[in-house]
Short mmCIF file of C-alpha atoms and ligand atoms in Angstrom, two decimals:
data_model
loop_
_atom_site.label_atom_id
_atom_site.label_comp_id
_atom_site.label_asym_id
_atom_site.label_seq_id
_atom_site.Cartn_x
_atom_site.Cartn_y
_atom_site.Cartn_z
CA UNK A 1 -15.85 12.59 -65.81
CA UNK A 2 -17.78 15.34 -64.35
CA UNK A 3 -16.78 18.99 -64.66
CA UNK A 4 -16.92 18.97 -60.01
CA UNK A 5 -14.77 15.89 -59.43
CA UNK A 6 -11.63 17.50 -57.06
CA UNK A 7 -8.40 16.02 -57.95
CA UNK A 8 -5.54 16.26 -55.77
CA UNK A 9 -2.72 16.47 -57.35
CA UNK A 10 -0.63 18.48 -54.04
CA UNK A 11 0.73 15.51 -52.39
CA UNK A 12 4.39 16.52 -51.47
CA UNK A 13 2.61 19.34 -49.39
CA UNK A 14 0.88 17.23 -47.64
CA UNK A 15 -1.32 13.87 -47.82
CA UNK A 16 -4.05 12.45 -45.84
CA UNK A 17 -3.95 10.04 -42.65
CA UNK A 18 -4.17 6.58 -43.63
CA UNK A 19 -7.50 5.76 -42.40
CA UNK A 20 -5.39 2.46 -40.75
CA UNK A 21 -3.21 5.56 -39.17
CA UNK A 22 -6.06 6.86 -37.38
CA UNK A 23 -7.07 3.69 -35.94
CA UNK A 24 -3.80 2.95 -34.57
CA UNK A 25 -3.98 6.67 -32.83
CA UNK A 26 -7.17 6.20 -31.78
CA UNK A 27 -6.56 4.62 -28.25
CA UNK A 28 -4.00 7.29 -27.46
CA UNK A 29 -6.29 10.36 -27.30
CA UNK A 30 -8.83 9.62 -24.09
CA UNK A 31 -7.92 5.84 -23.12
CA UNK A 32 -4.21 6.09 -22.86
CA UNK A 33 -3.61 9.15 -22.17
CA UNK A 34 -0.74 9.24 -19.79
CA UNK A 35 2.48 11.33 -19.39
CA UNK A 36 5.13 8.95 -21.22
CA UNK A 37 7.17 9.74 -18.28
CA UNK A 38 4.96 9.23 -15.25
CA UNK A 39 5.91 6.18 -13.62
CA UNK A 40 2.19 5.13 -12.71
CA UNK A 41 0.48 2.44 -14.49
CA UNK A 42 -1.41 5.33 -17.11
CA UNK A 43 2.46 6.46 -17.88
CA UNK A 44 3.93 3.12 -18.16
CA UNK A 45 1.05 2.17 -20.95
CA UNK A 46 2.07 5.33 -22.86
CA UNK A 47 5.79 4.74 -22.66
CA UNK A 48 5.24 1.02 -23.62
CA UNK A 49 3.23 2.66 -26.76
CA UNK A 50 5.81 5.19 -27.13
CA UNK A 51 8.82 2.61 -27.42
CA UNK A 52 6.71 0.01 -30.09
CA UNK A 53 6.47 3.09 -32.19
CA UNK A 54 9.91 3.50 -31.45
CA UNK A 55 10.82 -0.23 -32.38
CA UNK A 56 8.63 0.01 -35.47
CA UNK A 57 10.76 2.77 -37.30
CA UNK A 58 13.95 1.47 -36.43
CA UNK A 59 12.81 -1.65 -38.14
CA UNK A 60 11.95 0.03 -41.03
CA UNK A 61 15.10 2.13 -40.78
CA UNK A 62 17.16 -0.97 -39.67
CA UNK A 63 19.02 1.16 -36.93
CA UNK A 64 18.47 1.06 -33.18
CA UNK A 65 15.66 2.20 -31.16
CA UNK A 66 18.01 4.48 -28.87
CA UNK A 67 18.86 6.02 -32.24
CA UNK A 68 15.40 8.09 -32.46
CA UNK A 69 14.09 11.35 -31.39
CA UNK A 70 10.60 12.02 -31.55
CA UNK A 71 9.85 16.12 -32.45
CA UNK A 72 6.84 18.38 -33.13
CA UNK A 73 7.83 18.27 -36.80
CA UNK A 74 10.07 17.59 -39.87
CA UNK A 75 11.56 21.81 -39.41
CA UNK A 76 12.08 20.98 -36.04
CA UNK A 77 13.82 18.05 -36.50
CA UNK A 78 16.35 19.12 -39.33
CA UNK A 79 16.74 22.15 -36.71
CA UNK A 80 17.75 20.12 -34.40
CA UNK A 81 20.08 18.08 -36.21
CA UNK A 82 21.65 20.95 -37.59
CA UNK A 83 21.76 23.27 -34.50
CA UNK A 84 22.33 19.96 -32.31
CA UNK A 85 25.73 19.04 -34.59
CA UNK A 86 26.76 22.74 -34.65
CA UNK A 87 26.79 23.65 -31.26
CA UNK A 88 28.08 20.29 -29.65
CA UNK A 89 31.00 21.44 -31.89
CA UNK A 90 30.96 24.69 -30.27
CA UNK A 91 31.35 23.21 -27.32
CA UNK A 92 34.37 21.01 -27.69
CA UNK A 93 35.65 24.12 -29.31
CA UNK A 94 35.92 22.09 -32.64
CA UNK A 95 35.96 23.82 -35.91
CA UNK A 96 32.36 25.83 -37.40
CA UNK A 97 32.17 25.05 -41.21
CA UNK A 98 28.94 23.50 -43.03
CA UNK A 99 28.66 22.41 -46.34
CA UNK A 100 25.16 22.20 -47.67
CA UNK A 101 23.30 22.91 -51.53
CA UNK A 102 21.14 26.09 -52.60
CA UNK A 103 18.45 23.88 -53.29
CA UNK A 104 17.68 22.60 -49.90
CA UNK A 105 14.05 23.22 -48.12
CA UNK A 106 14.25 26.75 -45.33
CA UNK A 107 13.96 24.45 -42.70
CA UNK A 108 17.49 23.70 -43.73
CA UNK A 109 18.55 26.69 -45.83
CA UNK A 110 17.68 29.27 -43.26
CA UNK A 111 18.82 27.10 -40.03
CA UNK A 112 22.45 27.42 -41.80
CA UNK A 113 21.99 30.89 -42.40
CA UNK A 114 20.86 31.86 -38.72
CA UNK A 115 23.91 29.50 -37.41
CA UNK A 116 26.44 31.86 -40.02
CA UNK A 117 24.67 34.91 -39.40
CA UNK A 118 24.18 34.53 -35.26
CA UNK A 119 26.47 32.11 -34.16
CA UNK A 120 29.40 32.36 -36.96
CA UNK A 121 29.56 29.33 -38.72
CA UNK A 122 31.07 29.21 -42.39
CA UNK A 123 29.19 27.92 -44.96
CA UNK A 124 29.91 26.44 -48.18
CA UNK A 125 27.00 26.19 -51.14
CA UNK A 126 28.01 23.57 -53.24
CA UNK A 127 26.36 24.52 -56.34
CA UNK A 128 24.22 22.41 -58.47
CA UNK A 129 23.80 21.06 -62.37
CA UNK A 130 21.19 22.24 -64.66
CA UNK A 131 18.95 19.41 -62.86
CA UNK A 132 19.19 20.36 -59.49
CA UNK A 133 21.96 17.84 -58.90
CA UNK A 134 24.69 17.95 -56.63
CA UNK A 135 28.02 16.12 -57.67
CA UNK A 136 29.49 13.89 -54.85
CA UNK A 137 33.37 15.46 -56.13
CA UNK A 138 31.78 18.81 -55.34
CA UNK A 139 31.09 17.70 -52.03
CA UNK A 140 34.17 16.54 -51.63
CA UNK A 141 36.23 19.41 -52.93
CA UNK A 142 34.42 21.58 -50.30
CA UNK A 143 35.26 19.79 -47.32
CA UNK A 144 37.75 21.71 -45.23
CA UNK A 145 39.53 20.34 -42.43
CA UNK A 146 37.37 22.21 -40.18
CA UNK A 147 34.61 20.76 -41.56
CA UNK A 148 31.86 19.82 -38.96
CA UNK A 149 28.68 18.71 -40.90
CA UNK A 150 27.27 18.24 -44.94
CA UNK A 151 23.70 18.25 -45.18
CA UNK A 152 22.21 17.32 -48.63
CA UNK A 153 18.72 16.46 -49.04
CA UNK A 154 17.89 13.18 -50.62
CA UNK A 155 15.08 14.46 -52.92
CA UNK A 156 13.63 18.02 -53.39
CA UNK A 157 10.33 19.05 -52.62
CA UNK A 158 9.94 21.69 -55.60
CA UNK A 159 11.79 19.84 -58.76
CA UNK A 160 11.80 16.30 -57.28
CA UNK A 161 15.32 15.58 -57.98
CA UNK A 162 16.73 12.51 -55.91
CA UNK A 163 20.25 13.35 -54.93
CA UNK A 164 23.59 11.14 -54.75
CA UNK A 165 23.42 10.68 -51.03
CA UNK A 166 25.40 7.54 -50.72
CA UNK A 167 27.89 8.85 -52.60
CA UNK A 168 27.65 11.98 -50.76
CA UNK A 169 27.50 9.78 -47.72
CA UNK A 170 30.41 7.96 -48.23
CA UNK A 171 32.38 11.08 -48.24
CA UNK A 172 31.95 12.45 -45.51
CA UNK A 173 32.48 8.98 -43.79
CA UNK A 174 35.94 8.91 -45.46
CA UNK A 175 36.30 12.55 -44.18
CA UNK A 176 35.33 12.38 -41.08
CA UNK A 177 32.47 14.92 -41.30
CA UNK A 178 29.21 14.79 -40.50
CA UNK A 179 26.47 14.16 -42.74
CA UNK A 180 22.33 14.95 -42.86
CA UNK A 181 19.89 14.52 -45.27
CA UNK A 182 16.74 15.55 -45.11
CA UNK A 183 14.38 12.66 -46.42
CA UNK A 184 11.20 14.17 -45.67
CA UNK A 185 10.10 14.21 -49.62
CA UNK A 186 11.76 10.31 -49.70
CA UNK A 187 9.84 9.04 -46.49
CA UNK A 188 7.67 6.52 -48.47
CA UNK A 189 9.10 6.96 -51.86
CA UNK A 190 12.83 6.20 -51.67
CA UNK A 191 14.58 3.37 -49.34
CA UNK A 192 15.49 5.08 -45.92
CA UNK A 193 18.12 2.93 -44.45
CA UNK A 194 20.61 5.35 -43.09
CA UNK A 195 23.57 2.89 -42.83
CA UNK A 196 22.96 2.59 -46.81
CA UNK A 197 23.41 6.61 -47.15
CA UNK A 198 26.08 6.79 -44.63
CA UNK A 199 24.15 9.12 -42.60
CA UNK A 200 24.75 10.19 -39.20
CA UNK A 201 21.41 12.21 -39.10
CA UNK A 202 18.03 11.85 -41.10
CA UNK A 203 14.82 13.76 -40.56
CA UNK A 204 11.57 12.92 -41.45
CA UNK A 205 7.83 14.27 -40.74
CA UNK A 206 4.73 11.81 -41.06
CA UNK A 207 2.41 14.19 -43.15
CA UNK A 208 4.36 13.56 -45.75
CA UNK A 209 3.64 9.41 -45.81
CA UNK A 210 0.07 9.52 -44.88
CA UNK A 211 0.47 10.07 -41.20
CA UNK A 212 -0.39 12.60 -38.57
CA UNK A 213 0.88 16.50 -39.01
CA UNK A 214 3.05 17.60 -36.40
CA UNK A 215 5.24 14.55 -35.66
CA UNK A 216 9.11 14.31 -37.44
CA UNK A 217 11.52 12.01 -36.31
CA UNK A 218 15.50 12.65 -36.21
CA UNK A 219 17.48 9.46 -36.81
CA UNK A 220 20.98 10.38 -34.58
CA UNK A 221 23.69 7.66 -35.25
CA UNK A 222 24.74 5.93 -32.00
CA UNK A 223 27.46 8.03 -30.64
CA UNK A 224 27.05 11.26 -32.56
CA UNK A 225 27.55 14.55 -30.19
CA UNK A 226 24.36 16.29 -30.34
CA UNK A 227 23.25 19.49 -28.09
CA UNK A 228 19.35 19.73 -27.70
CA UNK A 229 17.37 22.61 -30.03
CA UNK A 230 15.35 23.36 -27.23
CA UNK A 231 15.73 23.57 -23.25
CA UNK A 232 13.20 21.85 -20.99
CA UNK A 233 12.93 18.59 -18.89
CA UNK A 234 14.83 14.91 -20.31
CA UNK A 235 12.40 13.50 -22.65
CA UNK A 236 13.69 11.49 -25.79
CA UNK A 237 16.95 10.80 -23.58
CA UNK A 238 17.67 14.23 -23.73
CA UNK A 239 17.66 15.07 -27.22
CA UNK A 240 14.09 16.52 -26.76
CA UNK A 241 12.31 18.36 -24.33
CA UNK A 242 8.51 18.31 -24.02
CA UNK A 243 6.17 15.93 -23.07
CA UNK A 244 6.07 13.38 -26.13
CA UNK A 245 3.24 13.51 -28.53
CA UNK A 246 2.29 9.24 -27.98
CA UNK A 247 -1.11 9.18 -30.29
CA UNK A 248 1.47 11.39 -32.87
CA UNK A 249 4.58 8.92 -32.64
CA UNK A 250 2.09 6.01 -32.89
CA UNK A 251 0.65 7.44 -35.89
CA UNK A 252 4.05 7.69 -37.61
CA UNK A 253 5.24 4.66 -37.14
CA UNK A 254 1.93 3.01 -38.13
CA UNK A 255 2.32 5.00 -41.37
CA UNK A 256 5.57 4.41 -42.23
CA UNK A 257 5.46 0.93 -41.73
CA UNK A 258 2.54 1.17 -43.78
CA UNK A 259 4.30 3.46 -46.57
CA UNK A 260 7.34 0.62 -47.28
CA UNK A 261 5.07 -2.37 -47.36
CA UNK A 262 3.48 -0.83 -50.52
CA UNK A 263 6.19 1.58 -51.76
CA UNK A 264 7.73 -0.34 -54.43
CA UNK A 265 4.20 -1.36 -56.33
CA UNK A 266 3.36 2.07 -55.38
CA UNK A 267 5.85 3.92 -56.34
CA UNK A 268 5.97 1.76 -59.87
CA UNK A 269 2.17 2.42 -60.64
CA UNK A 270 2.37 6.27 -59.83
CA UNK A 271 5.58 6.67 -61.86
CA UNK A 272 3.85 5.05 -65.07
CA UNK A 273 0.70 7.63 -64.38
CA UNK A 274 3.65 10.80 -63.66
CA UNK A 275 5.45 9.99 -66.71
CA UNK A 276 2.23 9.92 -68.85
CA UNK A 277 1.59 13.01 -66.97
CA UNK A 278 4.76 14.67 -68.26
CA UNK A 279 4.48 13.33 -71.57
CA UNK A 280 1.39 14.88 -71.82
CA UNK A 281 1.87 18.47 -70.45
CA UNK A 282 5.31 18.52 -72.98
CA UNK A 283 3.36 17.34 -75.95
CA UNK A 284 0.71 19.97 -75.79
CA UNK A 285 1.88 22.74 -74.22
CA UNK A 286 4.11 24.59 -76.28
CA UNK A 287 6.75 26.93 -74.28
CA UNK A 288 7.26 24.23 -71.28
CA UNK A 289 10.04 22.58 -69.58
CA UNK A 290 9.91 19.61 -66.85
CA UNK A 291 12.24 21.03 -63.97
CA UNK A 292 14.54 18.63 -62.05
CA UNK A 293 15.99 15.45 -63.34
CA UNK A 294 13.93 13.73 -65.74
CA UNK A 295 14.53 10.02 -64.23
CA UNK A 296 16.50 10.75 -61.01
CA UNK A 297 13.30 12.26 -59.40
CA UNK A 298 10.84 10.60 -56.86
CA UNK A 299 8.00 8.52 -58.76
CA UNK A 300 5.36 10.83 -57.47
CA UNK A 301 7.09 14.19 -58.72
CA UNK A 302 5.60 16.35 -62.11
CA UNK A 303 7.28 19.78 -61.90
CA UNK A 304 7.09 22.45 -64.68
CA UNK A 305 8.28 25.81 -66.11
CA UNK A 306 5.91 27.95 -68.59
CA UNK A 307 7.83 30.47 -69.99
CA UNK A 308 5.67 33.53 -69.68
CA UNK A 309 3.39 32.81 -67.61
CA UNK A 310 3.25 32.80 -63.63
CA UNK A 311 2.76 29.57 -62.05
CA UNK A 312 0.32 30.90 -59.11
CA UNK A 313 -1.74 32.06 -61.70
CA UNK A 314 -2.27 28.84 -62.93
CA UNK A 315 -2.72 27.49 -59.48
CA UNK A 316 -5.66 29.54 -59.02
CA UNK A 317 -7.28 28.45 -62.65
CA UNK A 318 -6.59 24.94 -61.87
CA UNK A 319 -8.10 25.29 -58.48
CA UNK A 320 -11.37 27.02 -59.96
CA UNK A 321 -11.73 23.42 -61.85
CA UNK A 322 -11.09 21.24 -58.27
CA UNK A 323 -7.51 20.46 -59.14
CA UNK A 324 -5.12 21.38 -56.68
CA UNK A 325 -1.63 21.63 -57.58
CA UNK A 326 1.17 23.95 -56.34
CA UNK A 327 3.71 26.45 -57.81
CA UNK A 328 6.62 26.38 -56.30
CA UNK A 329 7.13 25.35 -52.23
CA UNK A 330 4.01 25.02 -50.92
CA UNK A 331 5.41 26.31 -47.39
CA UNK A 332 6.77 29.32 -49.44
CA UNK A 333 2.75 30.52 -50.00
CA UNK A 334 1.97 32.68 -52.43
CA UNK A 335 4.87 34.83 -52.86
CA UNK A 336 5.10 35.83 -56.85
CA UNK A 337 9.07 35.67 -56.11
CA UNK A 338 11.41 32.87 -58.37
CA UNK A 339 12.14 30.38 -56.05
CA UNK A 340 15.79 29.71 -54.80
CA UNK A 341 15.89 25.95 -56.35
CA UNK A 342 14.67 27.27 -59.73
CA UNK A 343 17.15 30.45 -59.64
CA UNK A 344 19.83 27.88 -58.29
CA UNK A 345 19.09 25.99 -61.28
CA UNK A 346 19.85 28.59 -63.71
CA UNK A 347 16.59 28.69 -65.44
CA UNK A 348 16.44 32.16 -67.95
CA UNK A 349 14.51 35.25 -66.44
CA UNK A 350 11.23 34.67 -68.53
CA UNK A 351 10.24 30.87 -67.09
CA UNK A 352 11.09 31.78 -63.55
CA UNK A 353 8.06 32.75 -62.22
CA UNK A 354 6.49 30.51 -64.67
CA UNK A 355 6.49 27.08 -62.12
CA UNK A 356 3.73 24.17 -61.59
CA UNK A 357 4.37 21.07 -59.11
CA UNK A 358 1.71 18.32 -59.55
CA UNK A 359 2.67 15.67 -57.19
CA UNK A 360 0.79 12.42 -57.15
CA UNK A 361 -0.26 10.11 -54.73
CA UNK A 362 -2.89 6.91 -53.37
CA UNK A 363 -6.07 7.95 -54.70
CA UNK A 364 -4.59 9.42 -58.19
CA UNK A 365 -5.94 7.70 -60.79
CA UNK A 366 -5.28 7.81 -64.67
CA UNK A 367 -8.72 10.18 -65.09
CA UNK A 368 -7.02 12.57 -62.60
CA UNK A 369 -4.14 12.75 -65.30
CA UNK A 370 -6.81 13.07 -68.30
CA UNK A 371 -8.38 15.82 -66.81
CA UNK A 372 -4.96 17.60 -65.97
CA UNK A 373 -4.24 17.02 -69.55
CA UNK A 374 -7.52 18.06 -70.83
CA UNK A 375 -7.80 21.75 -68.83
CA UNK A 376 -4.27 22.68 -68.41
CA UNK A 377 -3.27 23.92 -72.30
CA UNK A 378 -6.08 26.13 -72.21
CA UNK A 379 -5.68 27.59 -68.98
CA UNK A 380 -1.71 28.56 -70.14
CA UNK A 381 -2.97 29.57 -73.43
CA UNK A 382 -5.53 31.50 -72.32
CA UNK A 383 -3.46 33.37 -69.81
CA UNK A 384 -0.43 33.99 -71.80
CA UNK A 385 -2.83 35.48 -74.22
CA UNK A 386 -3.89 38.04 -71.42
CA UNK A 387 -7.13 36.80 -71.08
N1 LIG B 401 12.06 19.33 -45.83
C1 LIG B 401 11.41 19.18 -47.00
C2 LIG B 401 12.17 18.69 -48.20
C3 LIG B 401 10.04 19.45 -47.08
O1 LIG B 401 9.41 19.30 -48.26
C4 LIG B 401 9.36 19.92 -45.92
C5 LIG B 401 7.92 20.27 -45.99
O2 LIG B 401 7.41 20.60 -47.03
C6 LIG B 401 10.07 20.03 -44.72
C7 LIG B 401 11.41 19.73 -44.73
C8 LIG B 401 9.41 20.48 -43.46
O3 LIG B 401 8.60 19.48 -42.89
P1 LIG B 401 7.43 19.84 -41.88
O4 LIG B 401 6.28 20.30 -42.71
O5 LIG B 401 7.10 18.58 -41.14
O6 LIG B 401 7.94 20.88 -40.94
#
């Protein structure tokens, strides 16, 4: 094991494109490059492109093909499920309250907050256990009758906690609300059926699963009222306006349909190398907690507290030895502020700045986790000795 190997050990920021995934997009940059809307024979090659993509991730999401919306991003399309839902109710003049958790990603957290602070919406934090876990009879106790939409993610990018969506799900079916998770961290690492979860929205973004940055997907049950995020021309039967990204869509569903055929062996061989992972980091590092649930969490997911000690320091050490981790939300950059998820969580003043997410992924291997486990005490001892 030599002292330069990089280990990347950042994969719920982001992860490469499956080297399959850029074949697949290849045609699509300079061969077939037409507008998915032109009717000529360049356009009709792109649109028949577009629509296999599109065929591909409803079969891996067993839902229909009319039932997906190809966007710029996973943000953009929890923003426009959320804004979509909200102002559709707007305009029937239906009533403006959302029920979501303090733990959920900004692309969801602060979408709520502009629609309450902009547009008046109510919202409703259901709160969650020392684990990052939302209870379903929570959910259900803060349902009002003018209840529009519940969005609860199903896993969480910082702690890794998987969350009762079904039950969650189920619900808001009974309730007639509603209901989006944000499966962007599960993509790949959790089934993503939405009939299963009861959803009537689910976003998605490819980076995540080894595809292209830049392309989400919304999943919009059949029949669900949804007002388009942004104004422009027809595209994604008017759900989406902009000319669609083909080489981008083809790229996701290539690496989706990619991510389930291995998930299950996958996600079995990196939870055996995560849980050695945690075992180790608990067993020699005195002062340490695992954040989020220690067995309801996605099989990829290592996520600690040092009391003491701040997590972006640590970052920085590891990073000065080629392992890349995180502290914290990797979109949140560098900010020496306690995250919401770990204040939501209740975690004591002195571990809150204290946070390290190593997520795992394809090309970890078990010398990745040795080395982890042979720098990281040091590092923490060193630096909570001032050094
Ligand atoms: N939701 C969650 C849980 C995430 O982890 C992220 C990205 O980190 C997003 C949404 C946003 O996705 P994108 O990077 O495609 O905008």
């Amino acid at each position: 094991m030599t002292q330069n190997r990089k280990v990347y050990l950042d994969h719920s920021a982001t992860t490469p494109v499956d080297p399959r995934v850029v074949e697949a997009m290849a045609p699509f940059w300079s061969e077939v490059f037409g507008n998915s809307e032109s009717t000529h024979a360049f356009g009709l090659a792109a649109a028949s492109a577009l629509e296999e993509a599109r065929q591909t991730v409803a079969g891996a999401l067993k839902c229909r093909a009319a039932e997906l919306v190809f966007t710029g991003s996973g943000t953009e399309a929890i923003n426009l499920a959320l804004r979509g839902v909200a102002w559709a109710a707007r305009q029937r003049g239906d009533g403006g309250h959302i029920v979501t958790t303090p733990v959920e990603h900004p692309a969801v957290s602060q979408t709520v907050a502009q629609l309450r602070n902009l547009f008046g919406f109510e919202l409703t934090l259901v709160p969650v256990d020392g684990h990052g876990q939302v209870d379903p009879d929570d959910v259900a106790a803060a349902i009002r009758p003018d209840t529009l939409l519940v969005s609860v993610m199903m896993a969480n990018n910082e702690i890794g906690t998987v969350q009762p969506v079904a039950a969650i799900g189920r619900i808001c079916r009974e309730r007639g609300v509603l209901f989006h998770t944000d499966a962007v961290q599960a993509a790949g690492r959790l089934p993503l059926e939405p009939d299963e979860m009861h959803a009537d929205l689910l976003s998605i973004s490819a980076h995540k699963f080894y595809g292209p940055k830049g392309v989400g997907l919304l999943y919009v049950r059949h029949g669900t009222p949804l007002v388009p995020a942004l104004t422009g021309g027809g595209h994604e039967r008017g759900r989406r306006p902009g000319t669609v990204n083909v080489a981008g869509a083809v790229g996701l569903a290539a690496a989706l349909k990619l991510a389930e055929e291995i998930r299950v062996a996958e996600c079995a061989r990196l939870r055996q190398l995560r849980n050695q992972l945690i075992a180790g980091v608990l067993e020699r590092i005195p002062d340490c907690r695992l954040t989020g649930h220690p067995t309801q969490r996605l099989c990829h997911h290592a996520s600690f507290a040092f009391r003491g000690v701040e997590g972006e320091t640590i970052v920085v050490q590891l990073d000065l030895l080629g392992i890349a981790a995180s502290s914290g939300a990797a979109c949140a950059g560098g900010e020496a502020e306690p995250s919401a998820v770990l204040l939501a969580l209740g975690l004591a003043q002195d571990w809150l700045l204290g946070s390290l997410r190593l997520t795992l992924g394809r090309a970890t291997t078990e010398a990745d986790i040795a080395r982890v486990l042979e720098v990281l005490p040091g590092i923490v001892e060193r630096l909570r000795a001032g050094e």
